[in-house]
Amino acid sequence: MKIEFNFAFLDENTKRMIRRGLLKAVAIPGYQVPFGSREMPLPYGWGTGGIQVTASVIGRDDCLKVIDQGADDTTNAVNIRSFFQKVTGVATTTSTARASLIQTRHRIPETPLRPGQIMVFQVPEPEPLRTLEASEQETRTLHAYQDYGLMHVKLYEDIARHGHIATSYDYPVMVNGRYLASPSPIPKFDNPKLHHSPALLLFGAGREKRLHAIPPWTRVESLAFDDHPFEVQGWEAPCSLCGSRDSYLDEIVTDNAGSRLYVCSDTDYCTSRREEA
Amino acid sequence: MRSDTILEVRQLSHLYANGQGCRQIDLDLYPGEVLCLVGESGSGKSTLLDTLAGRRVPQSGSLRFRDRQGTFHDLIHGDTATRRQLARREWGHVFQNPRDGLRMNVSAGANISERLMALGQRHYGHLRAQARDWLERVEIDPARLDDLPASFSGGMQQRLQIARNLVTAPSLVFMDEPTGGLDVSVQARFLDLVRRLVHEHGLAILMVTHDLGVARLLAHRTVVMQHGRIVESGLTDQILDDPQHAYTQLLVSSIVQA
């Protein structure tokens, strides 16, 4: 028996509803727009929000890339890519430069994005204030009145305990000087790429039923203190495979003696550098 | 209205569905003054305090606040953004249970700095210096700056609440039974501290208490409430030494003489 899907799995009304939410999100950068999240054929936490956003914006001419922790070949990435191949039949790629639509979990590619590209982020918790304030009513009020002193309490506490801002991923950002937003669990290494990004950045949280967006060329500042400015991670060694010194590296323990290896987390970037060399 | 009134309350009512609450309250508060609201449980004094502090919306009456620049703000019909701004900058709120007024999962320093950060201070070193200074002022060892409030004693938590509120130099502080959970010696020390801070900073304090001893020690004026209405008000010594209303007489005569 052959099962027929609507193009991109979701029905047209759902896609229209999500697109309306996305338009609002783009119009108010950083603002969390509620939407009617659907049941998807994978569990919450695996990218249901990202998939719904991708399904709503994907067209027949798109070329899709899916990454998970920077890699194109992990379970999550492979399965979401084959899911969209099956339900849309669009072209897929692992090349950041060739892709027109990139769904991602935990990373922004090292290869600079270009105008016209769309990044879709999978977001587990869209509310940056959630760990400090449990009430949704209260956090919405704080956003409405731009009452963001609370977020600095967390950073203060980081410095008091660790001597520096120890938050290393999902580092809170101020979008367009107005809304405090969570950039999803990307490493803070990737935060500077959000600022004045030429690509459209869309964020979807399936379980929390929220969308937010950073339109191209929007001002995005990572929070900090005057005397403890925002800094990204650095590594002592270059990538052992491609020798890159300016990409985000994963640490791999190679034996029981504690030897370790650093390799690029962005597999496409690493592979293309090795092919060029 | 006198030009130096800080809080003006006229015919203010907030009633619950069962008819309890506070009704037709008239009250004026002046800078540097401590006013105690006394009365039995259920007399509406906490409801009145919450209504004045903007946490309940009154059904009728007027409520005006004058900030340090001399501008009057209508707290009932004015916009919420201004009221929140006032609450951060001009008011403090000390709760009976420190757990309601403190963030228990962040350090004492973060608790004190929160209001400063809300007002836009972004220098970690300066925030810390101010937090340390305020710990000293409320007689807590500055070495405990990075300790969690949960590791503090009840009296220390209550003083930490004071520090957290006074760090932005508010002009009006609401206190709801601040000495309720403290033993007598700690209570005396706490009252001494409050009296000193009122004197140093020219604070106005509106305090709810059921303890006439606290009123006697601290309050310039006392207001007695029963069944949601003010039954008697005046200078504290006058009220306690020469009560006029039958209920006040009962209240005063029921103080256990030590």
XYZ file of C-alpha atoms in Angstrom:
535
model
C 0.000 0.000 0.000
C 1.352 3.398 -0.927
C 0.691 6.215 1.552
C 0.145 9.614 0.014
C 1.403 12.667 1.884
C 0.531 16.269 1.380
C 3.615 18.145 0.192
C 5.917 18.547 3.246
C 3.690 16.339 5.423
C 1.634 19.103 7.109
C -1.771 20.046 5.692
C -2.058 23.388 3.937
C -4.038 25.075 6.733
C -1.423 24.196 9.305
C 1.348 25.489 7.081
C -0.582 28.713 6.555
C -1.055 29.111 10.322
C 2.667 28.615 10.937
C 3.609 31.008 8.131
C 1.358 33.663 9.675
C 3.135 33.119 12.988
C 6.498 33.389 11.240
C 5.489 36.654 9.559
C 4.627 38.087 12.944
C 7.882 36.759 14.388
C 9.880 38.410 11.611
C 7.951 41.649 12.072
C 8.800 41.741 15.786
C 12.365 40.384 15.992
C 12.949 38.262 19.102
C 9.291 38.207 20.159
C 7.899 34.753 20.927
C 4.801 34.054 18.852
C 2.513 31.255 20.089
C 1.383 28.741 17.484
C -0.667 25.559 17.389
C 2.116 22.993 17.378
C 1.099 19.676 15.763
C 1.894 16.110 16.634
C 4.831 15.103 14.458
C 6.082 11.590 13.691
C 8.955 11.989 16.160
C 9.141 12.761 19.885
C 9.325 16.211 21.463
C 12.919 17.229 21.961
C 14.014 15.689 18.664
C 13.193 18.712 16.565
C 9.408 18.858 16.188
C 9.446 22.672 16.208
C 12.188 22.898 13.597
C 10.483 20.328 11.369
C 7.185 22.210 11.419
C 8.924 25.459 10.487
C 10.894 23.759 7.715
C 7.740 22.077 6.408
C 5.969 25.432 6.297
C 8.629 27.340 4.393
C 10.078 24.632 2.115
C 9.348 24.922 -1.615
C 9.901 22.563 -4.561
C 13.002 24.485 -5.674
C 14.689 24.435 -2.274
C 17.858 22.555 -1.492
C 17.791 21.274 2.078
C 20.660 20.682 4.518
C 20.104 19.242 8.000
C 22.743 19.395 10.705
C 22.895 18.084 14.243
C 25.744 19.338 16.466
C 27.437 20.518 13.283
C 27.395 17.086 11.630
C 25.382 15.977 8.594
C 25.733 12.273 9.378
C 24.251 11.848 12.867
C 20.993 10.015 13.501
C 18.867 13.113 13.954
C 20.241 14.837 10.853
C 20.041 11.771 8.617
C 16.485 10.956 9.634
C 15.097 14.468 9.315
C 16.778 14.795 5.911
C 15.327 11.533 4.658
C 11.944 12.491 6.110
C 11.847 15.613 3.951
C 13.166 13.742 0.929
C 10.261 11.372 1.314
C 7.506 13.916 1.892
C 8.673 16.681 -0.472
C 11.093 15.124 -2.933
C 13.286 18.261 -2.820
C 17.022 18.149 -3.400
C 19.195 17.704 -0.328
C 22.824 18.527 0.243
C 25.484 18.570 2.912
C 27.121 21.684 1.482
C 26.357 24.884 3.392
C 27.048 27.002 0.303
C 24.634 25.038 -1.924
C 21.762 24.829 0.565
C 18.910 27.326 0.419
C 17.288 26.027 3.607
C 19.236 24.674 6.592
C 17.608 23.032 9.594
C 19.969 22.881 12.523
C 20.340 21.644 16.042
C 23.026 23.202 18.290
C 25.235 24.844 15.623
C 25.491 27.539 12.980
C 27.741 26.434 10.076
C 31.289 27.811 9.914
C 30.920 28.735 6.233
C 29.452 32.254 6.244
C 25.766 32.353 5.352
C 24.641 34.415 2.397
C 21.573 36.542 1.668
C 18.578 34.459 0.633
C 19.415 31.489 2.822
C 17.076 30.469 5.641
C 18.275 28.824 8.861
C 15.734 26.901 10.941
C 16.683 26.236 14.568
C 15.274 23.487 16.792
C 14.510 25.080 20.151
C 13.880 23.135 23.360
C 13.183 26.180 25.588
C 12.427 29.490 23.873
C 12.123 31.445 27.136
C 15.523 32.701 28.363
C 14.030 33.735 31.716
C 12.450 30.344 32.406
C 15.129 28.989 34.746
C 14.732 32.116 36.884
C 10.989 32.631 36.675
C 8.639 29.668 36.427
C 5.443 31.584 35.664
C 4.645 32.142 31.978
C 2.367 35.051 32.868
C 5.203 36.717 34.741
C 7.833 36.169 32.008
C 5.473 37.599 29.392
C 4.914 40.632 31.602
C 8.674 41.047 31.987
C 9.063 40.960 28.192
C 6.205 43.407 27.712
C 7.784 45.960 30.047
C 11.339 45.128 28.968
C 12.078 44.326 32.588
C 15.253 42.298 32.089
C 17.229 42.864 35.306
C 16.547 39.249 36.181
C 18.676 37.891 33.328
C 21.717 39.678 34.687
C 21.097 38.016 38.058
C 22.005 34.733 36.357
C 25.182 36.169 34.838
C 26.085 37.809 38.184
C 25.671 34.458 39.870
C 27.911 32.825 37.245
C 30.726 35.265 37.949
C 30.270 35.028 41.726
C 30.561 31.236 41.584
C 33.031 30.639 38.760
C 34.923 33.914 38.417
C 33.690 34.346 34.844
C 30.434 33.992 32.906
C 30.243 30.215 32.758
C 27.160 29.979 30.540
C 28.630 28.410 27.402
C 25.593 27.580 25.305
C 22.086 29.018 24.885
C 23.669 32.316 25.841
C 20.944 35.001 26.098
C 20.851 37.712 23.446
C 19.106 41.057 23.067
C 17.483 41.228 19.644
C 17.175 44.605 17.934
C 17.641 46.347 21.286
C 14.188 45.256 22.436
C 13.485 41.582 23.121
C 15.573 39.223 25.172
C 15.735 35.897 23.326
C 17.191 32.447 23.584
C 19.351 31.571 20.565
C 18.582 27.843 21.152
C 21.383 25.676 22.557
C 24.070 26.807 20.118
C 27.494 27.327 21.744
C 28.166 30.958 22.597
C 30.943 30.613 20.006
C 28.166 30.969 17.405
C 26.490 34.003 19.007
C 28.508 36.580 17.001
C 27.207 34.938 13.794
C 23.665 35.958 14.764
C 24.602 39.637 14.687
C 23.831 41.213 11.313
C 23.398 37.785 9.762
C 22.668 38.022 6.022
C 20.385 34.973 6.284
C 16.907 34.801 7.786
C 16.980 32.942 11.124
C 13.790 31.150 12.226
C 13.338 29.420 15.567
C 10.696 26.796 16.300
C 9.886 25.221 19.675
C 7.438 22.348 19.190
C 6.752 21.363 22.764
C 6.603 24.950 24.027
C 4.572 25.986 20.955
C 6.543 29.165 20.244
C 8.142 30.708 17.165
C 10.628 33.522 17.066
C 12.843 34.995 14.399
C 15.851 37.145 13.692
C 15.430 38.827 10.279
C 18.527 39.468 8.137
C 20.850 42.283 9.238
C 19.327 42.581 12.700
C 21.339 43.829 15.659
C 21.918 40.953 18.114
C 23.900 41.596 21.290
C 25.020 38.969 23.773
C 24.432 40.139 27.341
C 27.452 40.950 29.494
C 28.794 43.191 32.226
C 30.931 46.253 31.507
C 33.855 44.722 33.373
C 33.134 41.139 32.219
C 32.581 41.484 28.462
C 31.178 38.712 26.282
C 33.859 36.265 25.131
C 33.773 33.093 23.036
C 35.567 29.850 23.736
C 39.031 29.179 22.317
C 41.117 26.040 21.860
C 44.815 25.401 22.360
C 45.134 23.029 19.417
C 43.904 23.315 15.815
C 41.580 20.723 14.237
C 43.575 17.476 13.879
C 41.950 16.722 10.527
C 41.881 20.007 8.627
C 44.120 22.215 10.781
C 41.500 24.952 11.193
C 42.200 27.352 14.054
C 38.984 29.335 13.881
C 36.226 26.751 13.910
C 34.343 25.224 16.836
C 36.136 22.035 17.907
C 34.836 18.863 19.543
C 37.088 17.089 21.993
C 37.406 13.343 21.420
C 39.057 11.100 23.984
C 40.968 8.477 22.003
C 42.226 5.966 24.561
C 42.168 5.035 28.236
C 45.362 6.989 28.872
C 43.430 10.213 28.317
C 44.875 11.145 24.918
C 42.587 13.488 23.117
C 41.951 14.870 19.707
C 40.243 18.045 18.604
C 38.185 17.994 15.421
C 35.807 20.450 13.759
C 32.208 19.980 14.854
C 31.109 21.235 11.397
C 31.749 18.149 9.225
C 30.967 19.877 5.926
C 33.445 22.668 6.673
C 36.145 20.194 7.745
C 35.650 17.931 4.710
C 35.703 20.780 2.202
C 38.893 22.190 3.737
C 40.584 18.805 3.435
C 39.428 18.444 -0.166
C 40.842 21.854 -1.034
C 44.190 21.077 0.580
C -3.574 67.605 49.776
C -0.512 68.919 51.576
C 2.399 69.488 49.233
C 4.677 67.093 51.116
C 2.306 64.101 51.232
C 3.971 61.039 49.754
C 0.928 58.789 49.586
C -2.664 59.969 49.498
C -5.514 57.490 49.921
C -9.142 58.567 49.562
C -12.243 56.408 49.999
C -10.334 53.335 48.882
C -12.211 50.034 48.921
C -11.229 46.534 48.007
C -13.761 43.875 48.936
C -13.697 40.151 48.337
C -16.764 38.216 47.246
C -17.624 37.394 50.860
C -17.775 41.082 51.784
C -14.469 41.084 53.636
C -11.602 43.371 52.705
C -11.060 47.044 53.370
C -13.588 49.806 52.791
C -13.567 53.592 52.456
C -10.029 54.072 53.662
C -8.679 57.623 54.004
C -4.980 57.890 54.752
C -2.044 60.249 54.246
C 1.608 59.357 54.589
C 4.450 61.855 54.882
C 8.167 61.436 54.099
C 10.285 60.059 56.928
C 7.275 58.758 58.785
C 6.567 55.285 60.121
C 2.902 54.400 60.094
C 1.668 51.171 61.653
C -1.562 49.464 60.687
C -2.784 47.388 63.626
C -5.837 45.235 64.065
C -6.930 41.662 64.544
C -6.605 38.924 61.922
C -9.135 39.464 59.132
C -9.492 43.187 59.821
C -8.307 43.978 56.300
C -4.892 45.425 57.078
C -2.910 43.143 54.753
C -5.511 43.646 52.012
C -5.080 47.388 52.425
C -1.285 47.097 52.255
C -1.442 44.941 49.113
C -3.857 47.386 47.504
C -1.633 50.348 48.315
C 1.405 48.499 46.963
C -0.394 47.911 43.667
C -0.759 44.171 43.985
C -4.543 44.329 44.167
C -6.811 46.532 42.122
C -9.233 48.504 44.320
C -12.898 48.639 43.331
C -13.270 52.312 44.155
C -11.462 55.289 45.591
C -8.314 57.150 44.654
C -4.658 56.509 45.361
C -1.884 58.942 44.533
C 1.864 58.800 45.070
C 4.351 61.659 44.911
C 7.854 60.745 43.698
C 11.045 62.501 44.729
C 10.803 64.941 41.854
C 7.452 66.072 43.242
C 5.377 64.545 40.436
C 2.070 62.984 41.434
C 1.154 59.590 40.004
C -2.371 58.213 39.902
C -1.756 54.601 40.871
C -5.189 53.316 39.912
C -5.760 54.845 36.485
C -2.109 55.453 35.583
C -0.322 53.078 33.231
C 1.223 49.850 34.424
C 4.672 50.612 33.008
C 4.991 53.684 35.237
C 3.738 51.773 38.246
C 6.296 49.012 37.728
C 8.981 51.634 37.290
C 7.929 53.248 40.580
C 7.849 49.888 42.310
C 11.451 49.271 41.270
C 12.846 52.713 41.929
C 10.763 54.309 44.658
C 9.250 51.479 46.671
C 10.405 48.546 48.688
C 8.449 45.594 49.954
C 9.443 43.527 52.955
C 7.448 40.333 53.410
C 6.711 38.455 56.593
C 8.224 35.309 55.138
C 11.665 36.107 53.655
C 11.101 33.335 51.109
C 8.479 35.529 49.448
C 10.814 38.490 49.197
C 14.158 36.856 48.419
C 15.454 34.700 45.599
C 16.470 31.679 47.613
C 18.463 30.006 44.817
C 20.913 32.853 44.178
C 23.549 34.367 46.462
C 23.008 37.247 48.877
C 25.022 39.496 46.560
C 22.787 38.694 43.588
C 19.721 39.342 45.737
C 20.944 42.788 46.666
C 22.116 43.614 43.134
C 18.919 42.565 41.352
C 17.157 45.921 41.639
C 20.300 47.785 40.616
C 20.598 45.602 37.512
C 16.904 46.191 36.785
C 17.674 49.896 36.797
C 20.429 49.324 34.248
C 23.673 49.036 36.244
C 26.040 46.784 34.302
C 29.337 46.906 36.166
C 29.967 43.738 38.149
C 32.650 45.304 40.365
C 30.451 48.251 41.328
C 27.437 46.033 41.966
C 29.492 43.881 44.278
C 30.905 46.849 46.156
C 27.401 48.179 46.773
C 26.128 44.764 47.837
C 29.004 44.404 50.297
C 28.373 47.877 51.655
C 24.709 47.087 52.217
C 25.451 43.798 53.956
C 27.532 45.775 56.426
C 24.789 48.331 56.897
C 22.285 45.636 57.832
C 24.846 44.049 60.155
C 25.613 40.928 58.131
C 29.241 39.822 57.756
C 30.304 40.913 54.212
C 32.233 37.642 53.923
C 28.840 35.996 53.374
C 28.270 37.877 50.125
C 28.354 34.718 48.006
C 26.346 32.527 50.387
C 22.814 31.447 49.603
C 20.070 33.055 51.723
C 18.958 29.556 52.726
C 22.115 29.293 54.849
C 21.160 32.465 56.778
C 19.207 32.561 60.025
C 15.663 33.971 60.044
C 16.798 37.341 61.382
C 19.570 37.584 58.807
C 17.188 36.726 55.986
C 14.886 39.495 57.160
C 17.785 41.979 57.210
C 18.871 40.757 53.771
C 15.369 41.594 52.549
C 15.823 45.100 53.934
C 19.183 45.465 52.145
C 17.740 44.168 48.878
C 14.979 46.760 49.048
C 16.913 49.753 50.294
C 19.808 49.446 47.844
C 17.977 51.622 45.306
C 17.206 54.206 48.010
C 13.403 53.980 47.842
C 11.251 56.662 49.434
C 8.483 54.337 50.603
C 8.743 50.827 52.030
C 5.808 48.511 52.647
C 6.316 45.967 55.410
C 3.930 43.138 56.147
C 4.504 41.767 59.646
C 8.299 41.854 59.197
C 8.908 40.728 62.763
C 6.323 37.959 62.706
C 8.740 35.041 62.502
C 11.505 36.430 64.713
C 12.194 35.726 68.367
C 12.157 38.622 70.811
C 15.881 39.474 70.929
C 16.294 39.231 67.161
C 13.142 41.284 66.809
C 14.570 44.060 69.010
C 17.739 44.187 66.926
C 15.706 44.281 63.731
C 13.587 47.159 65.027
C 16.725 49.070 66.021
C 18.053 48.633 62.502
C 14.808 49.802 60.901
C 14.707 52.847 63.169
C 18.280 53.750 62.270
C 17.651 53.356 58.523
C 14.484 55.442 58.680
C 16.469 58.153 60.392
C 19.452 57.984 58.001
C 17.520 57.763 54.738
C 14.345 59.694 55.473
C 12.243 56.645 54.541
C 8.502 56.490 54.865
C 7.370 53.092 56.118
C 3.912 51.619 56.070
C 3.944 48.592 58.324
C 1.272 46.045 59.061
C 1.573 44.436 62.461
C -0.597 42.877 65.095
C 2.050 43.531 67.731
C 1.341 46.775 69.598
C 4.824 46.594 71.111
C 6.330 47.005 67.639
C 4.026 49.945 66.975
C 5.019 51.533 70.283
C 8.749 51.256 69.507
C 8.733 52.239 65.868
C 5.641 54.062 64.712
C 5.088 57.781 64.715
C 1.440 57.279 63.929
C -0.830 54.276 64.297
C -4.004 53.350 62.498
C -6.376 50.841 64.075
C -8.543 48.725 61.788
C -11.563 46.569 62.495
C -13.949 44.885 60.049
C -12.185 46.524 57.095
C -12.576 50.087 58.371
C -10.286 52.494 60.163
C -11.774 52.926 63.611
C -9.129 55.155 65.135
C -5.947 56.879 64.050
C -3.480 59.280 65.608
C -0.071 59.564 67.249
C 1.050 56.182 68.512
C 1.479 57.248 72.124
C -1.914 58.893 72.059
C -3.589 55.779 70.706
C -1.883 53.440 73.134
C -2.142 55.622 76.228
C -5.549 57.114 75.675
C -7.567 54.902 73.341
C -10.965 56.334 72.449
C -12.675 53.632 70.418
C -14.035 50.615 72.248
C -12.119 48.191 70.032
C -8.824 50.049 70.564
C -9.419 49.999 74.306
C -9.910 46.253 74.115
C -6.764 45.871 72.023
C -4.621 47.965 74.350
C -5.945 46.303 77.481
C -5.128 42.886 76.054
C -1.363 43.564 75.931
C 0.332 41.204 78.330
C 2.247 43.298 80.830
C 5.789 42.038 81.206
